[in-house]
Amino acid sequence: DYSAAGQIMAEQLCHLLPQHGRVLLMSGSPYIDAHQRLTEGFESYVKANAPGCTVEKLYGGYDMTQLHSHLTSRLKKQPPNAVCCIFGSGSVVLSRALRETGFAGKIPAIGNDVFAENVEALKNGTFINLVYKNPRKQARIAMQILCSHLLNRSAPAEGSSLVEIALVFKSNVDYYLK
């Protein structure tokens, strides 16, 4: 449930922001359904629960060099109160840009997905959290449904299968590395 993942990220962020803060949301590609739903979930939570906060979107999900350039420029010109990224590869760009501009650990930042670069950014304080959507479990469920359909000609019992979403902290990240 990508919308729920965006809402979880926004809820955590709202606990850290002033009432009238500015959030820079790295929104990935508007043409990728998952990115779009994560962004919508994030924005809807902020609108309902922190109406004084402003969400500024930064799109870019294909050219990471260009995304890094745009992000670094925005951070230098007008640093936001917080930054979030809804996709894993963008989170790597975010971590690098925060370190290069001197904002690592100074601007609350939430990344996405649990893999080496993001875990390092969490452990060194660049990120305060990571949103984990369990891609391995998503792939396993999808393969089970597909195989069942192909081999047994059976349709899934439900219209969709949901995988739990977790907010990963420095204190529990090792649990997600298994």
mmCIF file of N, CA and C in Angstrom, residues 1-2 113-114 132-146 160-166 175-176 178:
data_model
loop_
_atom_site.group_PDB
_atom_site.id
_atom_site.type_symbol
_atom_site.label_atom_id
_atom_site.label_comp_id
_atom_site.label_asym_id
_atom_site.label_seq_id
_atom_site.Cartn_x
_atom_site.Cartn_y
_atom_site.Cartn_z
ATOM 1 N N ASP A 1 0.856 -1.172 0.000
ATOM 2 C CA ASP A 1 0.000 0.000 0.000
ATOM 3 C C ASP A 1 0.902 1.234 0.000
ATOM 4 N N TYR A 2 1.183 1.704 -1.186
ATOM 5 C CA TYR A 2 2.117 2.815 -1.325
ATOM 6 C C TYR A 2 1.587 4.102 -0.695
ATOM 7 N N ASP A 113 13.915 2.542 1.667
ATOM 8 C CA ASP A 113 14.499 1.234 1.378
ATOM 9 C C ASP A 113 15.745 0.965 2.208
ATOM 10 N N VAL A 114 15.933 -0.311 2.519
ATOM 11 C CA VAL A 114 17.028 -0.756 3.371
ATOM 12 C C VAL A 114 18.054 -1.481 2.506
ATOM 13 N N TYR A 132 10.585 1.113 5.000
ATOM 14 C CA TYR A 132 10.877 -0.201 4.431
ATOM 15 C C TYR A 132 9.589 -0.845 3.952
ATOM 16 N N LYS A 133 9.546 -1.144 2.656
ATOM 17 C CA LYS A 133 8.337 -1.704 2.043
ATOM 18 C C LYS A 133 8.513 -3.189 1.691
ATOM 19 N N ASN A 134 9.569 -3.795 2.160
ATOM 20 C CA ASN A 134 9.829 -5.220 2.026
ATOM 21 C C ASN A 134 9.708 -5.725 0.581
ATOM 22 N N PRO A 135 10.588 -5.286 -0.296
ATOM 23 C CA PRO A 135 10.494 -5.688 -1.703
ATOM 24 C C PRO A 135 10.656 -7.189 -1.929
ATOM 25 N N ARG A 136 11.419 -7.854 -1.082
ATOM 26 C CA ARG A 136 11.567 -9.317 -1.245
ATOM 27 C C ARG A 136 10.235 -10.024 -1.020
ATOM 28 N N LYS A 137 9.529 -9.596 0.015
ATOM 29 C CA LYS A 137 8.231 -10.217 0.289
ATOM 30 C C LYS A 137 7.237 -9.872 -0.817
ATOM 31 N N GLN A 138 7.289 -8.639 -1.323
ATOM 32 C CA GLN A 138 6.409 -8.266 -2.434
ATOM 33 C C GLN A 138 6.656 -9.185 -3.635
ATOM 34 N N ALA A 139 7.927 -9.399 -3.948
ATOM 35 C CA ALA A 139 8.280 -10.248 -5.095
ATOM 36 C C ALA A 139 7.859 -11.700 -4.851
ATOM 37 N N ARG A 140 8.059 -12.185 -3.637
ATOM 38 C CA ARG A 140 7.681 -13.566 -3.326
ATOM 39 C C ARG A 140 6.171 -13.773 -3.471
ATOM 40 N N ILE A 141 5.387 -12.853 -2.948
ATOM 41 C CA ILE A 141 3.925 -12.963 -3.054
ATOM 42 C C ILE A 141 3.495 -12.896 -4.517
ATOM 43 N N ALA A 142 4.092 -11.981 -5.269
ATOM 44 C CA ALA A 142 3.744 -11.858 -6.695
ATOM 45 C C ALA A 142 4.067 -13.152 -7.446
ATOM 46 N N MET A 143 5.212 -13.745 -7.147
ATOM 47 C CA MET A 143 5.586 -15.003 -7.815
ATOM 48 C C MET A 143 4.643 -16.143 -7.418
ATOM 49 N N GLN A 144 4.261 -16.193 -6.155
ATOM 50 C CA GLN A 144 3.332 -17.232 -5.709
ATOM 51 C C GLN A 144 1.989 -17.103 -6.423
ATOM 52 N N ILE A 145 1.493 -15.887 -6.531
ATOM 53 C CA ILE A 145 0.216 -15.655 -7.209
ATOM 54 C C ILE A 145 0.323 -16.026 -8.678
ATOM 55 N N LEU A 146 1.402 -15.595 -9.322
ATOM 56 C CA LEU A 146 1.603 -15.898 -10.734
ATOM 57 C C LEU A 146 1.737 -17.398 -10.969
ATOM 58 N N SER A 160 -6.018 -7.752 -4.139
ATOM 59 C CA SER A 160 -4.625 -7.344 -3.982
ATOM 60 C C SER A 160 -4.088 -7.920 -2.680
ATOM 61 N N SER A 161 -2.783 -8.041 -2.625
ATOM 62 C CA SER A 161 -2.117 -8.525 -1.419
ATOM 63 C C SER A 161 -1.277 -7.391 -0.870
ATOM 64 N N LEU A 162 -1.370 -7.164 0.414
ATOM 65 C CA LEU A 162 -0.627 -6.082 1.040
ATOM 66 C C LEU A 162 0.549 -6.637 1.825
ATOM 67 N N VAL A 163 1.636 -5.896 1.802
ATOM 68 C CA VAL A 163 2.829 -6.235 2.560
ATOM 69 C C VAL A 163 3.018 -5.137 3.604
ATOM 70 N N GLU A 164 3.374 -5.548 4.805
ATOM 71 C CA GLU A 164 3.524 -4.565 5.879
ATOM 72 C C GLU A 164 4.638 -3.570 5.553
ATOM 73 N N ILE A 165 4.482 -2.381 6.093
ATOM 74 C CA ILE A 165 5.434 -1.291 5.907
ATOM 75 C C ILE A 165 6.034 -1.007 7.273
ATOM 76 N N ALA A 166 7.334 -0.744 7.318
ATOM 77 C CA ALA A 166 7.982 -0.477 8.598
ATOM 78 C C ALA A 166 8.758 0.822 8.537
ATOM 79 N N TYR A 175 17.722 -5.637 12.386
ATOM 80 C CA TYR A 175 16.657 -6.619 12.210
ATOM 81 C C TYR A 175 16.253 -6.735 10.734
ATOM 82 N N TYR A 176 16.312 -5.631 10.004
ATOM 83 C CA TYR A 176 15.879 -5.599 8.602
ATOM 84 C C TYR A 176 16.983 -5.991 7.639
ATOM 85 N N LYS A 178 18.618 -8.840 7.807
ATOM 86 C CA LYS A 178 18.687 -10.308 7.733
ATOM 87 C C LYS A 178 18.327 -10.811 6.364
#
